[in-house]
PDB file of C-alpha atoms in Angstrom:
ATOM      1  CA  MET A 951     158.100 248.491 -76.565  1.00 59.00           C
ATOM      2  CA  ALA A 952     160.571 245.589 -76.579  1.00 62.00           C
ATOM      3  CA  ARG A 953     163.099 245.162 -73.795  1.00 68.00           C
ATOM      4  CA  GLU A 954     166.671 246.011 -74.646  1.00 75.00           C
ATOM      5  CA  TYR A 955     167.842 243.004 -72.608  1.00 74.00           C
ATOM      6  CA  LYS A 956     166.067 239.703 -72.146  1.00 80.00           C
ATOM      7  CA  ILE A 957     164.766 239.108 -68.643  1.00 84.00           C
ATOM      8  CA  GLU A 958     166.976 236.006 -68.341  1.00 83.00           C
ATOM      9  CA  ASP A 959     170.012 238.282 -68.771  1.00 84.00           C
ATOM     10  CA  TYR A 960     169.102 240.303 -65.645  1.00 90.00           C
ATOM     11  CA  ARG A 961     170.576 239.516 -62.240  1.00 92.00           C
ATOM     12  CA  ASN A 962     169.615 241.226 -58.993  1.00 95.00           C
ATOM     13  CA  PHE A 963     172.238 240.798 -56.315  1.00 93.00           C
ATOM     14  CA  GLY A 964     173.019 242.412 -53.018  1.00 94.00           C
ATOM     15  CA  ILE A 965     176.145 242.888 -50.995  1.00 92.00           C
ATOM     16  CA  MET A 966     175.700 242.199 -47.277  1.00 93.00           C
ATOM     17  CA  ALA A 967     177.968 242.042 -44.236  1.00 89.00           C
ATOM     18  CA  HIS A 968     178.859 243.455 -40.839  1.00 90.00           C
ATOM     19  CA  ILE A 969     179.595 247.185 -40.630  1.00 79.00           C
ATOM     20  CA  ASP A 970     182.979 248.229 -42.079  1.00 81.00           C
ATOM     21  CA  ALA A 971     183.568 244.934 -43.895  1.00 85.00           C
ATOM     22  CA  GLY A 972     183.897 246.826 -47.187  1.00 82.00           C
ATOM     23  CA  LYS A 973     180.479 246.499 -48.856  1.00 81.00           C
ATOM     24  CA  THR A 974     180.364 249.973 -50.355  1.00 80.00           C
ATOM     25  CA  THR A 975     184.053 249.891 -51.275  1.00 82.00           C
ATOM     26  CA  THR A 976     183.502 246.589 -53.104  1.00 85.00           C
ATOM     27  CA  THR A 977     180.431 247.984 -54.865  1.00 86.00           C
ATOM     28  CA  GLU A 978     182.420 251.030 -55.975  1.00 84.00           C
ATOM     29  CA  ARG A 979     185.044 248.718 -57.513  1.00 85.00           C
ATOM     30  CA  VAL A 980     182.376 246.738 -59.370  1.00 86.00           C
ATOM     31  CA  LEU A 981     180.983 249.977 -60.799  1.00 86.00           C
ATOM     32  CA  TYR A 982     184.445 251.062 -61.878  1.00 87.00           C
ATOM     33  CA  TYR A 983     185.482 247.768 -63.494  1.00 88.00           C
ATOM     34  CA  THR A 984     182.185 247.429 -65.359  1.00 89.00           C
ATOM     35  CA  GLY A 985     182.584 250.940 -66.760  1.00 87.00           C
ATOM     36  CA  LYS A 986     179.605 252.411 -64.886  1.00 82.00           C
ATOM     37  CA  SER A 987     181.858 254.994 -63.230  1.00 79.00           C
ATOM     38  CA  HIS A 988     185.171 256.371 -64.374  1.00 72.00           C
ATOM     39  CA  LYS A 989     186.500 257.121 -60.909  1.00 71.00           C
ATOM     40  CA  ILE A 990     186.484 254.917 -57.840  1.00 67.00           C
ATOM     41  CA  GLY A 991     184.511 256.667 -55.110  1.00 59.00           C
ATOM     42  CA  GLU A 992     186.119 256.283 -51.696  1.00 63.00           C
ATOM     43  CA  VAL A 993     184.014 256.003 -48.544  1.00 56.00           C
ATOM     44  CA  HIS A 994     186.609 257.730 -46.343  1.00 58.00           C
ATOM     45  CA  ASP A 995     186.591 260.736 -48.713  1.00 65.00           C
ATOM     46  CA  GLY A 996     182.791 260.946 -48.690  1.00 56.00           C
ATOM     47  CA  ALA A 997     182.884 260.351 -52.454  1.00 59.00           C
ATOM     48  CA  ALA A 998     181.227 256.934 -52.742  1.00 64.00           C
ATOM     49  CA  THR A 999     178.529 256.866 -55.405  1.00 72.00           C
ATOM     50  CA  MET A1000     176.357 254.523 -53.378  1.00 71.00           C
ATOM     51  CA  ASP A1001     176.448 256.599 -50.172  1.00 61.00           C
ATOM     52  CA  TRP A1002     174.372 259.455 -51.525  1.00 62.00           C
ATOM     53  CA  MET A1003     172.873 260.857 -48.298  1.00 63.00           C
ATOM     54  CA  GLU A1004     174.768 263.650 -46.565  1.00 72.00           C
ATOM     55  CA  GLN A1005     174.673 261.732 -43.257  1.00 70.00           C
ATOM     56  CA  GLU A1006     176.197 258.676 -44.948  1.00 64.00           C
ATOM     57  CA  GLN A1007     179.011 260.758 -46.394  1.00 64.00           C
ATOM     58  CA  GLU A1008     179.704 262.463 -43.061  1.00 68.00           C
ATOM     59  CA  ARG A1009     179.621 259.256 -40.993  1.00 64.00           C
ATOM     60  CA  GLY A1010     181.254 256.965 -43.556  1.00 64.00           C
ATOM     61  CA  ILE A1011     178.556 254.302 -43.194  1.00 66.00           C
ATOM     62  CA  THR A1012     175.617 253.173 -45.302  1.00 70.00           C
ATOM     63  CA  ILE A1013     172.248 254.034 -43.769  1.00 73.00           C
ATOM     64  CA  THR A1014     169.823 253.123 -46.556  1.00 75.00           C
ATOM     65  CA  SER A1015     170.115 250.401 -49.156  1.00 83.00           C
ATOM     66  CA  ALA A1016     171.107 251.882 -52.491  1.00 84.00           C
ATOM     67  CA  ALA A1017     170.493 250.296 -55.882  1.00 87.00           C
ATOM     68  CA  THR A1018     172.272 250.805 -59.170  1.00 88.00           C
ATOM     69  CA  THR A1019     172.498 249.084 -62.529  1.00 91.00           C
ATOM     70  CA  THR A1020     175.573 248.122 -64.488  1.00 92.00           C
ATOM     71  CA  PHE A1021     176.304 245.859 -67.445  1.00 92.00           C
ATOM     72  CA  TRP A1022     178.816 243.116 -68.178  1.00 89.00           C
ATOM     73  CA  LYS A1023     179.663 241.365 -71.423  1.00 88.00           C
ATOM     74  CA  GLY A1024     179.717 237.615 -70.829  1.00 87.00           C
ATOM     75  CA  ARG A1025     181.942 235.018 -72.466  1.00 91.00           C
ATOM     76  CA  ASP A1026     179.087 234.310 -74.830  1.00 88.00           C
ATOM     77  CA  GLY A1027     179.327 237.902 -76.102  1.00 89.00           C
ATOM     78  CA  LYS A1028     175.918 238.836 -74.681  1.00 86.00           C
ATOM     79  CA  MET A1029     175.446 241.837 -72.434  1.00 87.00           C
ATOM     80  CA  HIS A1030     174.058 241.085 -68.994  1.00 89.00           C
ATOM     81  CA  ARG A1031     172.322 243.600 -66.758  1.00 92.00           C
ATOM     82  CA  PHE A1032     173.298 243.587 -63.087  1.00 92.00           C
ATOM     83  CA  ASN A1033     171.112 245.373 -60.560  1.00 94.00           C
ATOM     84  CA  ILE A1034     173.234 245.775 -57.443  1.00 92.00           C
ATOM     85  CA  ILE A1035     171.974 246.650 -53.974  1.00 91.00           C
ATOM     86  CA  ASP A1036     174.535 247.926 -51.481  1.00 86.00           C
ATOM     87  CA  THR A1037     173.087 247.278 -48.021  1.00 88.00           C
ATOM     88  CA  PRO A1038     173.900 248.819 -44.630  1.00 83.00           C
ATOM     89  CA  GLY A1039     175.976 246.855 -42.144  1.00 79.00           C
ATOM     90  CA  HIS A1040     175.060 248.651 -38.926  1.00 78.00           C
ATOM     91  CA  VAL A1041     172.685 246.740 -36.648  1.00 82.00           C
ATOM     92  CA  ASP A1042     170.365 249.779 -36.422  1.00 77.00           C
ATOM     93  CA  PHE A1043     169.599 249.457 -40.141  1.00 80.00           C
ATOM     94  CA  THR A1044     169.035 245.681 -40.303  1.00 85.00           C
ATOM     95  CA  ILE A1045     165.499 246.143 -41.650  1.00 87.00           C
ATOM     96  CA  GLU A1046     167.005 247.759 -44.770  1.00 84.00           C
ATOM     97  CA  VAL A1047     168.855 244.528 -45.492  1.00 89.00           C
ATOM     98  CA  GLU A1048     165.737 242.427 -44.966  1.00 90.00           C
ATOM     99  CA  ARG A1049     163.721 244.589 -47.369  1.00 90.00           C
ATOM    100  CA  SER A1050     166.414 244.187 -50.015  1.00 92.00           C
ATOM    101  CA  LEU A1051     166.686 240.413 -49.682  1.00 94.00           C
ATOM    102  CA  ARG A1052     163.133 239.941 -50.945  1.00 93.00           C
ATOM    103  CA  VAL A1053     164.071 240.989 -54.497  1.00 94.00           C
ATOM    104  CA  LEU A1054     167.484 239.354 -54.878  1.00 96.00           C
ATOM    105  CA  ASP A1055     168.546 236.497 -57.130  1.00 96.00           C
ATOM    106  CA  GLY A1056     171.646 236.124 -54.971  1.00 97.00           C
ATOM    107  CA  ALA A1057     173.850 237.866 -52.435  1.00 96.00           C
ATOM    108  CA  ILE A1058     177.531 238.356 -51.810  1.00 95.00           C
ATOM    109  CA  ALA A1059     178.393 238.004 -48.134  1.00 95.00           C
ATOM    110  CA  LEU A1060     181.554 239.964 -47.424  1.00 93.00           C
ATOM    111  CA  LEU A1061     183.818 238.789 -44.645  1.00 93.00           C
ATOM    112  CA  ASP A1062     186.620 240.888 -43.214  1.00 92.00           C
ATOM    113  CA  ALA A1063     189.512 238.402 -43.313  1.00 92.00           C
ATOM    114  CA  ASN A1064     191.030 239.972 -40.183  1.00 93.00           C
ATOM    115  CA  ALA A1065     187.845 240.064 -38.101  1.00 92.00           C
ATOM    116  CA  GLY A1066     186.238 236.837 -39.314  1.00 90.00           C
ATOM    117  CA  VAL A1067     182.518 236.199 -39.061  1.00 92.00           C
ATOM    118  CA  GLU A1068     181.002 239.032 -37.036  1.00 92.00           C
ATOM    119  CA  PRO A1069     177.560 239.214 -35.352  1.00 91.00           C
ATOM    120  CA  GLN A1070     175.804 241.307 -38.008  1.00 90.00           C
ATOM    121  CA  THR A1071     177.087 238.972 -40.719  1.00 92.00           C
ATOM    122  CA  GLU A1072     175.385 236.099 -38.894  1.00 94.00           C
ATOM    123  CA  THR A1073     172.182 238.143 -38.640  1.00 94.00           C
ATOM    124  CA  VAL A1074     172.003 238.977 -42.345  1.00 93.00           C
ATOM    125  CA  TRP A1075     172.963 235.385 -43.206  1.00 96.00           C
ATOM    126  CA  ARG A1076     169.923 234.151 -41.236  1.00 95.00           C
ATOM    127  CA  GLN A1077     167.755 236.737 -42.998  1.00 95.00           C
ATOM    128  CA  ALA A1078     168.981 235.415 -46.360  1.00 96.00           C
ATOM    129  CA  ASP A1079     168.070 231.893 -45.186  1.00 97.00           C
ATOM    130  CA  LYS A1080     164.563 233.129 -44.412  1.00 96.00           C
ATOM    131  CA  TYR A1081     164.106 234.408 -47.988  1.00 96.00           C
ATOM    132  CA  HIS A1082     165.997 231.496 -49.615  1.00 97.00           C
ATOM    133  CA  VAL A1083     168.601 233.799 -51.168  1.00 97.00           C
ATOM    134  CA  PRO A1084     171.615 231.945 -52.600  1.00 98.00           C
ATOM    135  CA  ARG A1085     174.919 233.358 -51.359  1.00 98.00           C
ATOM    136  CA  MET A1086     178.579 233.378 -52.107  1.00 96.00           C
ATOM    137  CA  ILE A1087     181.297 234.498 -49.718  1.00 96.00           C
ATOM    138  CA  PHE A1088     183.923 237.083 -50.581  1.00 95.00           C
ATOM    139  CA  CYS A1089     186.832 237.562 -48.169  1.00 94.00           C
ATOM    140  CA  ASN A1090     187.942 241.171 -48.102  1.00 87.00           C
ATOM    141  CA  LYS A1091     190.857 243.164 -46.696  1.00 80.00           C
TER     142      LYS A1091
END
């Protein structure tokens, strides 16, 4: 069976940062603006698509990395498949980030513009160095 999308049109990227920098909120916006979801799930309401575990919804934090797929039509008119991994930011779940980094083509490092570079951001940045994951920085809030 032939692939619907060519492998060169796939991108695997993760969103990584310190806890409460806005990783899941940013992921929810990406899903909304790409048409994957028709409502923006809010973390503080326990309605985020990516925080699927009951404990995540109750605590308002990501505990396990969650993956989803969405599509985007490029300027060239071709559809591109994006596999997104929303990673936890809490230090107790650092291993989840490391596991995710091994499969990524790139990562988005979120920085809280008010808090600056926080300790867990430095930790996940070093992990990305270890696996040679290209990164871009997105300042949030």
